[in-house]
Amino acid sequence: MALLSFRGRADRQAPSADLGDILAGWSIEVMPRTAAKVDDFRALLPAGTRVYIAHIAGTPIEDMVATARRLREEGFPVMPHFPARSIPDAATLEDWIKRYRYEADVREALLLGGGQPEPAGSLDSSIQMMETGLFDRHGFTRLHIAGHPEGNRDIDRDGSTHSTDQALAWKQDFAARTDADMAIVTQFAFDARAVTDWAQRIQEAGITLPIHVGVAGPAKLQTLVQYALSCGVGPSLKVLQKRAMDVTRLLVPYEPTEIVAGLADYKARNPHSLIEQVHLFPLGGIKAAGEWAVRQQNKAPAELERMDR
C-alpha cells in the first residue's frame, strides 16, 4: 500500500510555539461504550473539561443520556451529538432534548447532519434541527456546529465547498439573530496548513464564529490511517504518508504535537484568527489523549523546541 511505503527520511518541523494558549480549554470526545470502561473521569481529565458524547448509529438514547448524567455528576460540562439523519422526526428530537435537559442537566449540543447515507425520517440537516426552536425552548444555551476544513463529500459530492459554505453562512446568520452561544468544531485533521487556510477563507467570507480544531490524540499510525480513510480527510493523508516514510517514527505512537504547534504558530502571527482552541479525538484512548494535553500545557517553550528531534 503506497501510504505505508518507505522512501527515506521525511522532513520534520519541530514545534517552536508555547502550546499553552491554543490548548487552554481543550475538549475531548467519548462514546458510551468507551466511557463505561472508565471508573472515574476525574482521574483522567482536568476539572471543567468539556466532554462531547459521540452518538454512533444504533446507540440507544438511554445509553447516551446515562453517560451524560454520569459525566455531569462527576462535574463535567457535557455536549452530546445530535445527528439529524439518525433522528426520525421533530417529536423524537424533542424527546432527546428533554431527556438530556431534564434527566442529565445538559444545556449544550453539537448539531450534525450525521454519517448515515439516508435519513431515518424527515430530518436531514443540522439547519432543520435549529429551525425547530426546540433547543432554545428547553434551555439549551450553547450550540456547536460541524466544520470541514478538508471538505465533505457527503454534502458536496462534486468536491467543491459550495453547499458547506452556504450552510455555514446560514448558521452564522442564526447566531447573529439569536442569543445562542455558538462555535464551529472541525473534523480531525493532521495538516495545520489545511486548517488555517480554511479558517482564513471562511473568515474573509464573513464568518465570525470561533473555531475549535479537531485533532487526533496519541495513537498507532495504523489506527490513524484507518480513521483518516473512513472519514475522508484528504490533505491530512499526505502528513500520515510522510510519517510512514520515516522508519524512526513509524515504530512510535503518533502524537499531535506538530499540528497543534502549527496552529499555535499561526494564531501567534494572526491573533484575530477564528481559531480558538483544540478538540481531541481520543483515537488511541481517553487516558493517552488527556495525559498528552496536560503534559504539553506544562512544558516550557524550550522543551517544545527539542521535541521530535
mmCIF file of C-alpha atoms in Angstrom:
data_model
loop_
_atom_site.group_PDB
_atom_site.id
_atom_site.type_symbol
_atom_site.label_atom_id
_atom_site.label_comp_id
_atom_site.label_asym_id
_atom_site.label_seq_id
_atom_site.Cartn_x
_atom_site.Cartn_y
_atom_site.Cartn_z
ATOM 1 C CA MET A 1 0.000 0.000 0.000
ATOM 2 C CA ALA A 2 1.532 3.283 -1.123
ATOM 3 C CA LEU A 3 0.516 5.031 2.069
ATOM 4 C CA LEU A 4 2.881 2.817 4.048
ATOM 5 C CA SER A 5 5.824 2.751 1.631
ATOM 6 C CA PHE A 6 9.332 3.701 2.811
ATOM 7 C CA ARG A 7 11.274 6.165 0.673
ATOM 8 C CA GLY A 8 13.636 7.745 3.142
ATOM 9 C CA ARG A 9 13.551 10.271 5.914
ATOM 10 C CA ALA A 10 10.754 12.831 5.769
ATOM 11 C CA ASP A 11 11.289 16.451 6.685
ATOM 12 C CA ARG A 12 10.150 17.382 10.164
ATOM 13 C CA GLN A 13 9.007 20.655 11.568
ATOM 14 C CA ALA A 14 9.927 20.799 15.232
ATOM 15 C CA PRO A 15 7.360 22.587 17.367
ATOM 16 C CA SER A 16 8.528 26.073 18.314
ATOM 17 C CA ALA A 17 5.484 27.622 19.954
ATOM 18 C CA ASP A 18 4.215 27.508 23.501
ATOM 19 C CA LEU A 19 1.126 25.337 23.212
ATOM 20 C CA GLY A 20 -0.455 26.583 26.427
ATOM 21 C CA ASP A 21 -2.753 29.163 24.830
ATOM 22 C CA ILE A 22 -4.107 27.001 22.000
ATOM 23 C CA LEU A 23 -4.633 24.079 24.419
ATOM 24 C CA ALA A 24 -6.362 26.173 27.074
ATOM 25 C CA GLY A 25 -9.891 24.889 27.447
ATOM 26 C CA TRP A 26 -9.330 21.819 25.276
ATOM 27 C CA SER A 27 -12.253 19.432 24.978
ATOM 28 C CA ILE A 28 -12.484 15.716 24.317
ATOM 29 C CA GLU A 29 -14.899 13.218 22.788
ATOM 30 C CA VAL A 30 -16.122 9.900 24.208
ATOM 31 C CA MET A 31 -18.647 7.215 23.331
ATOM 32 C CA PRO A 32 -20.911 5.437 25.837
ATOM 33 C CA ARG A 33 -19.115 2.121 25.343
ATOM 34 C CA THR A 34 -15.680 3.657 25.955
ATOM 35 C CA ALA A 35 -16.941 5.803 28.829
ATOM 36 C CA ALA A 36 -18.243 2.656 30.510
ATOM 37 C CA LYS A 37 -14.648 1.407 30.800
ATOM 38 C CA VAL A 38 -13.574 4.489 32.772
ATOM 39 C CA ASP A 39 -14.059 4.209 36.532
ATOM 40 C CA ASP A 40 -13.873 7.942 37.200
ATOM 41 C CA PHE A 41 -13.259 10.653 34.617
ATOM 42 C CA ARG A 42 -11.984 12.950 37.361
ATOM 43 C CA ALA A 43 -8.860 10.798 37.496
ATOM 44 C CA LEU A 44 -8.213 11.350 33.768
ATOM 45 C CA LEU A 45 -9.418 14.840 32.859
ATOM 46 C CA PRO A 46 -8.846 18.288 34.384
ATOM 47 C CA ALA A 47 -11.841 19.787 36.140
ATOM 48 C CA GLY A 48 -14.114 21.669 33.762
ATOM 49 C CA THR A 49 -13.070 19.795 30.612
ATOM 50 C CA ARG A 50 -15.942 19.813 28.122
ATOM 51 C CA VAL A 51 -16.817 16.242 27.158
ATOM 52 C CA TYR A 52 -18.619 15.563 23.889
ATOM 53 C CA ILE A 53 -20.591 12.327 23.655
ATOM 54 C CA ALA A 54 -20.486 10.855 20.157
ATOM 55 C CA HIS A 55 -23.743 9.270 19.015
ATOM 56 C CA ILE A 56 -22.799 6.289 16.870
ATOM 57 C CA ALA A 57 -25.644 4.873 14.751
ATOM 58 C CA GLY A 58 -27.570 2.272 16.709
ATOM 59 C CA THR A 59 -26.656 3.583 20.159
ATOM 60 C CA PRO A 60 -29.818 3.689 22.306
ATOM 61 C CA ILE A 61 -30.708 7.157 23.526
ATOM 62 C CA GLU A 62 -30.938 5.675 27.022
ATOM 63 C CA ASP A 63 -27.195 4.874 26.921
ATOM 64 C CA MET A 64 -26.396 8.365 25.686
ATOM 65 C CA VAL A 65 -28.408 10.056 28.440
ATOM 66 C CA ALA A 66 -26.995 7.756 31.135
ATOM 67 C CA THR A 67 -23.444 8.639 30.038
ATOM 68 C CA ALA A 68 -24.303 12.339 30.036
ATOM 69 C CA ARG A 69 -25.821 12.109 33.518
ATOM 70 C CA ARG A 70 -22.803 10.254 34.874
ATOM 71 C CA LEU A 71 -20.379 12.854 33.455
ATOM 72 C CA ARG A 72 -22.463 15.751 34.794
ATOM 73 C CA GLU A 73 -22.487 14.118 38.229
ATOM 74 C CA GLU A 74 -18.693 13.957 38.039
ATOM 75 C CA GLY A 75 -18.649 17.688 37.388
ATOM 76 C CA PHE A 76 -18.013 17.980 33.633
ATOM 77 C CA PRO A 77 -19.852 20.141 31.092
ATOM 78 C CA VAL A 78 -21.357 17.722 28.571
ATOM 79 C CA MET A 79 -22.095 18.219 24.889
ATOM 80 C CA PRO A 80 -23.909 15.283 23.249
ATOM 81 C CA HIS A 81 -24.078 14.833 19.489
ATOM 82 C CA PHE A 82 -27.435 15.286 17.743
ATOM 83 C CA PRO A 83 -27.068 13.591 14.306
ATOM 84 C CA ALA A 84 -30.052 14.735 12.219
ATOM 85 C CA ARG A 85 -30.172 11.735 9.889
ATOM 86 C CA SER A 86 -30.440 9.365 12.853
ATOM 87 C CA ILE A 87 -33.456 11.205 14.303
ATOM 88 C CA PRO A 88 -36.775 10.270 12.628
ATOM 89 C CA ASP A 89 -38.739 13.455 13.293
ATOM 90 C CA ALA A 90 -39.144 16.610 15.355
ATOM 91 C CA ALA A 91 -41.071 14.732 18.048
ATOM 92 C CA THR A 92 -38.126 12.363 18.574
ATOM 93 C CA LEU A 93 -35.732 15.310 18.548
ATOM 94 C CA GLU A 94 -37.742 16.999 21.294
ATOM 95 C CA ASP A 95 -37.798 13.771 23.297
ATOM 96 C CA TRP A 96 -33.996 13.545 23.125
ATOM 97 C CA ILE A 97 -33.592 17.214 24.057
ATOM 98 C CA LYS A 98 -35.938 16.853 27.031
ATOM 99 C CA ARG A 99 -34.182 13.718 28.260
ATOM 100 C CA TYR A 100 -30.782 15.369 28.174
ATOM 101 C CA ARG A 101 -32.036 18.584 29.717
ATOM 102 C CA TYR A 102 -34.231 17.244 32.495
ATOM 103 C CA GLU A 103 -32.615 13.862 33.260
ATOM 104 C CA ALA A 104 -28.942 14.840 32.904
ATOM 105 C CA ASP A 105 -28.905 18.649 33.276
ATOM 106 C CA VAL A 106 -27.360 19.100 29.817
ATOM 107 C CA ARG A 107 -27.553 22.555 28.207
ATOM 108 C CA GLU A 108 -25.150 22.123 25.271
ATOM 109 C CA ALA A 109 -25.313 20.247 21.970
ATOM 110 C CA LEU A 110 -23.238 19.525 18.885
ATOM 111 C CA LEU A 111 -25.551 19.569 15.867
ATOM 112 C CA LEU A 112 -24.585 17.368 12.918
ATOM 113 C CA GLY A 113 -26.055 16.094 9.706
ATOM 114 C CA GLY A 114 -24.763 12.675 10.694
ATOM 115 C CA GLY A 115 -22.904 9.932 8.887
ATOM 116 C CA GLN A 116 -25.885 7.901 7.689
ATOM 117 C CA PRO A 117 -26.224 7.984 3.889
ATOM 118 C CA GLU A 118 -30.025 8.155 4.126
ATOM 119 C CA PRO A 119 -32.080 9.971 6.764
ATOM 120 C CA ALA A 120 -34.163 7.912 9.177
ATOM 121 C CA GLY A 121 -37.102 10.226 8.585
ATOM 122 C CA SER A 122 -37.897 13.866 7.931
ATOM 123 C CA LEU A 123 -34.727 15.371 9.414
ATOM 124 C CA ASP A 124 -31.692 15.645 7.145
ATOM 125 C CA SER A 125 -29.541 18.506 8.430
ATOM 126 C CA SER A 126 -28.479 20.484 11.475
ATOM 127 C CA ILE A 127 -30.234 23.517 9.977
ATOM 128 C CA GLN A 128 -33.591 21.728 10.198
ATOM 129 C CA MET A 129 -32.959 20.957 13.860
ATOM 130 C CA MET A 130 -32.035 24.563 14.580
ATOM 131 C CA GLU A 131 -35.140 25.826 12.795
ATOM 132 C CA THR A 132 -37.424 23.912 15.182
ATOM 133 C CA GLY A 133 -36.529 26.242 18.047
ATOM 134 C CA LEU A 134 -36.617 23.241 20.406
ATOM 135 C CA PHE A 135 -33.155 23.741 21.846
ATOM 136 C CA ASP A 136 -33.954 27.278 22.931
ATOM 137 C CA ARG A 137 -37.372 26.227 24.225
ATOM 138 C CA HIS A 138 -35.800 23.710 26.585
ATOM 139 C CA GLY A 139 -32.993 25.876 27.890
ATOM 140 C CA PHE A 140 -30.007 24.873 25.769
ATOM 141 C CA THR A 141 -27.619 27.828 25.725
ATOM 142 C CA ARG A 142 -24.663 26.563 23.690
ATOM 143 C CA LEU A 143 -24.871 25.028 20.209
ATOM 144 C CA HIS A 144 -21.823 23.874 18.291
ATOM 145 C CA ILE A 145 -21.813 23.021 14.600
ATOM 146 C CA ALA A 146 -19.529 20.994 12.365
ATOM 147 C CA GLY A 147 -16.724 22.441 10.245
ATOM 148 C CA HIS A 148 -14.967 20.712 7.356
ATOM 149 C CA PRO A 149 -11.522 22.173 6.555
ATOM 150 C CA GLU A 150 -10.885 19.423 4.007
ATOM 151 C CA GLY A 151 -14.373 19.395 2.515
ATOM 152 C CA ASN A 152 -17.233 16.949 2.930
ATOM 153 C CA ARG A 153 -18.092 14.641 0.041
ATOM 154 C CA ASP A 154 -21.351 13.636 1.727
ATOM 155 C CA ILE A 155 -22.550 17.225 1.322
ATOM 156 C CA ASP A 156 -20.615 18.472 -1.724
ATOM 157 C CA ARG A 157 -20.405 15.388 -3.910
ATOM 158 C CA ASP A 158 -18.668 17.361 -6.675
ATOM 159 C CA GLY A 159 -15.684 18.070 -4.410
ATOM 160 C CA SER A 160 -16.473 21.788 -4.083
ATOM 161 C CA THR A 161 -17.352 23.627 -0.879
ATOM 162 C CA HIS A 162 -20.491 25.313 -2.247
ATOM 163 C CA SER A 163 -23.114 23.638 -0.032
ATOM 164 C CA THR A 164 -20.993 23.597 3.120
ATOM 165 C CA ASP A 165 -20.213 27.288 2.640
ATOM 166 C CA GLN A 166 -23.906 28.111 2.201
ATOM 167 C CA ALA A 167 -24.839 26.147 5.310
ATOM 168 C CA LEU A 168 -22.130 27.863 7.338
ATOM 169 C CA ALA A 169 -23.375 31.276 6.226
ATOM 170 C CA TRP A 170 -26.922 30.348 7.323
ATOM 171 C CA LYS A 171 -25.649 29.259 10.732
ATOM 172 C CA GLN A 172 -23.659 32.469 11.077
ATOM 173 C CA ASP A 173 -26.882 34.396 10.474
ATOM 174 C CA PHE A 174 -28.673 32.197 13.022
ATOM 175 C CA ALA A 175 -26.027 33.048 15.616
ATOM 176 C CA ALA A 176 -26.385 36.754 14.828
ATOM 177 C CA ARG A 177 -30.171 36.794 15.286
ATOM 178 C CA THR A 178 -30.360 34.578 18.380
ATOM 179 C CA ASP A 179 -28.664 34.503 21.762
ATOM 180 C CA ALA A 180 -27.186 31.032 21.227
ATOM 181 C CA ASP A 181 -23.522 30.715 22.201
ATOM 182 C CA MET A 182 -22.057 29.044 19.115
ATOM 183 C CA ALA A 183 -18.761 27.684 17.790
ATOM 184 C CA ILE A 184 -17.508 25.541 14.926
ATOM 185 C CA VAL A 185 -15.936 22.173 15.765
ATOM 186 C CA THR A 186 -13.964 20.580 12.950
ATOM 187 C CA GLN A 187 -13.367 17.020 11.845
ATOM 188 C CA PHE A 188 -9.918 15.871 12.966
ATOM 189 C CA ALA A 189 -7.013 16.802 10.714
ATOM 190 C CA PHE A 190 -3.268 16.200 10.575
ATOM 191 C CA ASP A 191 -2.296 19.137 8.353
ATOM 192 C CA ALA A 192 -2.242 22.517 10.114
ATOM 193 C CA ARG A 193 -1.993 24.424 6.824
ATOM 194 C CA ALA A 194 -5.228 22.885 5.511
ATOM 195 C CA VAL A 195 -6.994 24.073 8.656
ATOM 196 C CA THR A 196 -5.515 27.564 8.777
ATOM 197 C CA ASP A 197 -6.166 28.202 5.052
ATOM 198 C CA TRP A 198 -9.796 27.182 5.531
ATOM 199 C CA ALA A 199 -10.143 29.292 8.678
ATOM 200 C CA GLN A 200 -8.817 32.330 6.864
ATOM 201 C CA ARG A 201 -11.065 31.731 3.854
ATOM 202 C CA ILE A 202 -14.302 31.482 5.836
ATOM 203 C CA GLN A 203 -13.347 34.494 7.943
ATOM 204 C CA GLU A 204 -12.836 36.537 4.791
ATOM 205 C CA ALA A 205 -16.298 35.354 3.685
ATOM 206 C CA GLY A 206 -17.868 36.891 6.794
ATOM 207 C CA ILE A 207 -17.862 34.071 9.323
ATOM 208 C CA THR A 208 -17.110 35.207 12.874
ATOM 209 C CA LEU A 209 -17.835 32.026 14.881
ATOM 210 C CA PRO A 210 -14.847 30.722 16.853
ATOM 211 C CA ILE A 211 -13.240 27.509 15.612
ATOM 212 C CA HIS A 212 -12.355 24.546 17.818
ATOM 213 C CA VAL A 213 -9.934 22.471 15.748
ATOM 214 C CA GLY A 214 -10.292 18.706 15.908
ATOM 215 C CA VAL A 215 -7.034 16.774 16.291
ATOM 216 C CA ALA A 216 -6.408 13.092 16.866
ATOM 217 C CA GLY A 217 -4.895 12.176 20.200
ATOM 218 C CA PRO A 218 -1.901 9.828 20.514
ATOM 219 C CA ALA A 219 -2.471 6.585 18.621
ATOM 220 C CA LYS A 220 -0.810 3.959 16.461
ATOM 221 C CA LEU A 221 -0.227 5.014 12.870
ATOM 222 C CA GLN A 222 -2.324 2.129 11.546
ATOM 223 C CA THR A 223 -5.275 3.310 13.632
ATOM 224 C CA LEU A 224 -4.976 6.851 12.313
ATOM 225 C CA VAL A 225 -4.783 5.670 8.707
ATOM 226 C CA GLN A 226 -7.977 3.655 9.120
ATOM 227 C CA TYR A 227 -9.856 6.603 10.610
ATOM 228 C CA ALA A 228 -8.473 9.055 8.043
ATOM 229 C CA LEU A 229 -9.565 6.852 5.138
ATOM 230 C CA SER A 230 -13.043 6.287 6.574
ATOM 231 C CA CYS A 231 -13.573 9.975 7.367
ATOM 232 C CA GLY A 232 -12.190 11.302 4.087
ATOM 233 C CA VAL A 233 -9.559 13.696 5.392
ATOM 234 C CA GLY A 234 -7.702 14.449 2.167
ATOM 235 C CA PRO A 235 -4.555 16.593 2.600
ATOM 236 C CA SER A 236 -4.036 15.019 6.014
ATOM 237 C CA LEU A 237 -3.293 11.662 4.410
ATOM 238 C CA LYS A 238 -0.107 13.175 2.987
ATOM 239 C CA VAL A 239 1.035 14.023 6.502
ATOM 240 C CA LEU A 240 0.500 10.434 7.607
ATOM 241 C CA GLN A 241 2.306 9.224 4.486
ATOM 242 C CA LYS A 242 5.359 11.315 5.351
ATOM 243 C CA ARG A 243 5.372 9.862 8.825
ATOM 244 C CA ALA A 244 5.164 6.332 7.404
ATOM 245 C CA MET A 245 8.211 7.026 5.231
ATOM 246 C CA ASP A 246 10.321 7.686 8.330
ATOM 247 C CA VAL A 247 11.215 4.359 9.911
ATOM 248 C CA THR A 248 12.346 6.025 13.134
ATOM 249 C CA ARG A 249 8.873 7.481 13.632
ATOM 250 C CA LEU A 250 6.851 4.563 12.317
ATOM 251 C CA LEU A 251 7.566 2.498 15.415
ATOM 252 C CA VAL A 252 6.428 5.085 17.962
ATOM 253 C CA PRO A 253 2.859 6.290 18.571
ATOM 254 C CA TYR A 254 1.750 9.406 16.742
ATOM 255 C CA GLU A 255 1.277 12.497 18.889
ATOM 256 C CA PRO A 256 -0.441 15.653 17.575
ATOM 257 C CA THR A 257 2.330 17.974 18.776
ATOM 258 C CA GLU A 258 3.290 19.200 15.306
ATOM 259 C CA ILE A 259 -0.185 20.119 14.090
ATOM 260 C CA VAL A 260 -1.033 21.820 17.387
ATOM 261 C CA ALA A 261 2.264 23.714 17.252
ATOM 262 C CA GLY A 262 1.425 24.761 13.680
ATOM 263 C CA LEU A 263 -1.932 26.065 14.848
ATOM 264 C CA ALA A 264 -0.295 27.873 17.772
ATOM 265 C CA ASP A 265 2.306 29.474 15.493
ATOM 266 C CA TYR A 266 -0.423 30.630 13.099
ATOM 267 C CA LYS A 267 -2.509 32.004 15.955
ATOM 268 C CA ALA A 268 0.510 33.884 17.309
ATOM 269 C CA ARG A 269 1.034 35.513 13.890
ATOM 270 C CA ASN A 270 -2.696 36.088 13.361
ATOM 271 C CA PRO A 271 -4.165 36.926 16.777
ATOM 272 C CA HIS A 272 -7.555 37.792 15.271
ATOM 273 C CA SER A 273 -7.938 34.374 13.647
ATOM 274 C CA LEU A 274 -11.143 32.453 14.361
ATOM 275 C CA ILE A 275 -9.065 29.528 15.638
ATOM 276 C CA GLU A 276 -9.652 29.436 19.376
ATOM 277 C CA GLN A 277 -8.803 26.048 20.866
ATOM 278 C CA VAL A 278 -8.349 22.310 20.306
ATOM 279 C CA HIS A 279 -10.841 19.443 20.439
ATOM 280 C CA LEU A 280 -9.310 15.996 20.977
ATOM 281 C CA PHE A 281 -10.491 12.822 19.294
ATOM 282 C CA PRO A 282 -9.042 10.097 21.575
ATOM 283 C CA LEU A 283 -8.455 7.544 18.827
ATOM 284 C CA GLY A 284 -5.749 5.895 20.928
ATOM 285 C CA GLY A 285 -7.639 6.108 24.213
ATOM 286 C CA ILE A 286 -9.019 8.744 26.567
ATOM 287 C CA LYS A 287 -6.215 8.373 29.084
ATOM 288 C CA ALA A 288 -3.475 8.820 26.475
ATOM 289 C CA ALA A 289 -5.161 11.878 24.966
ATOM 290 C CA GLY A 290 -5.742 13.574 28.306
ATOM 291 C CA GLU A 291 -2.215 12.901 29.531
ATOM 292 C CA TRP A 292 -0.738 14.266 26.294
ATOM 293 C CA ALA A 293 -2.721 17.520 26.543
ATOM 294 C CA VAL A 294 -1.827 18.097 30.192
ATOM 295 C CA ARG A 295 1.831 17.291 29.505
ATOM 296 C CA GLN A 296 2.024 19.823 26.661
ATOM 297 C CA GLN A 297 0.374 22.508 28.746
ATOM 298 C CA ASN A 298 3.001 22.006 31.413
ATOM 299 C CA LYS A 299 6.006 22.158 29.068
ATOM 300 C CA ALA A 300 8.172 25.237 28.755
ATOM 301 C CA PRO A 301 8.825 26.620 25.222
ATOM 302 C CA ALA A 302 12.444 25.406 25.329
ATOM 303 C CA GLU A 303 11.256 21.854 25.885
ATOM 304 C CA LEU A 304 8.901 22.070 22.929
ATOM 305 C CA GLU A 305 11.744 23.075 20.624
ATOM 306 C CA ARG A 306 13.593 19.867 21.474
ATOM 307 C CA MET A 307 10.649 17.576 20.877
ATOM 308 C CA ASP A 308 10.520 15.139 17.944
ATOM 309 C CA ARG A 309 14.158 15.746 17.019
#
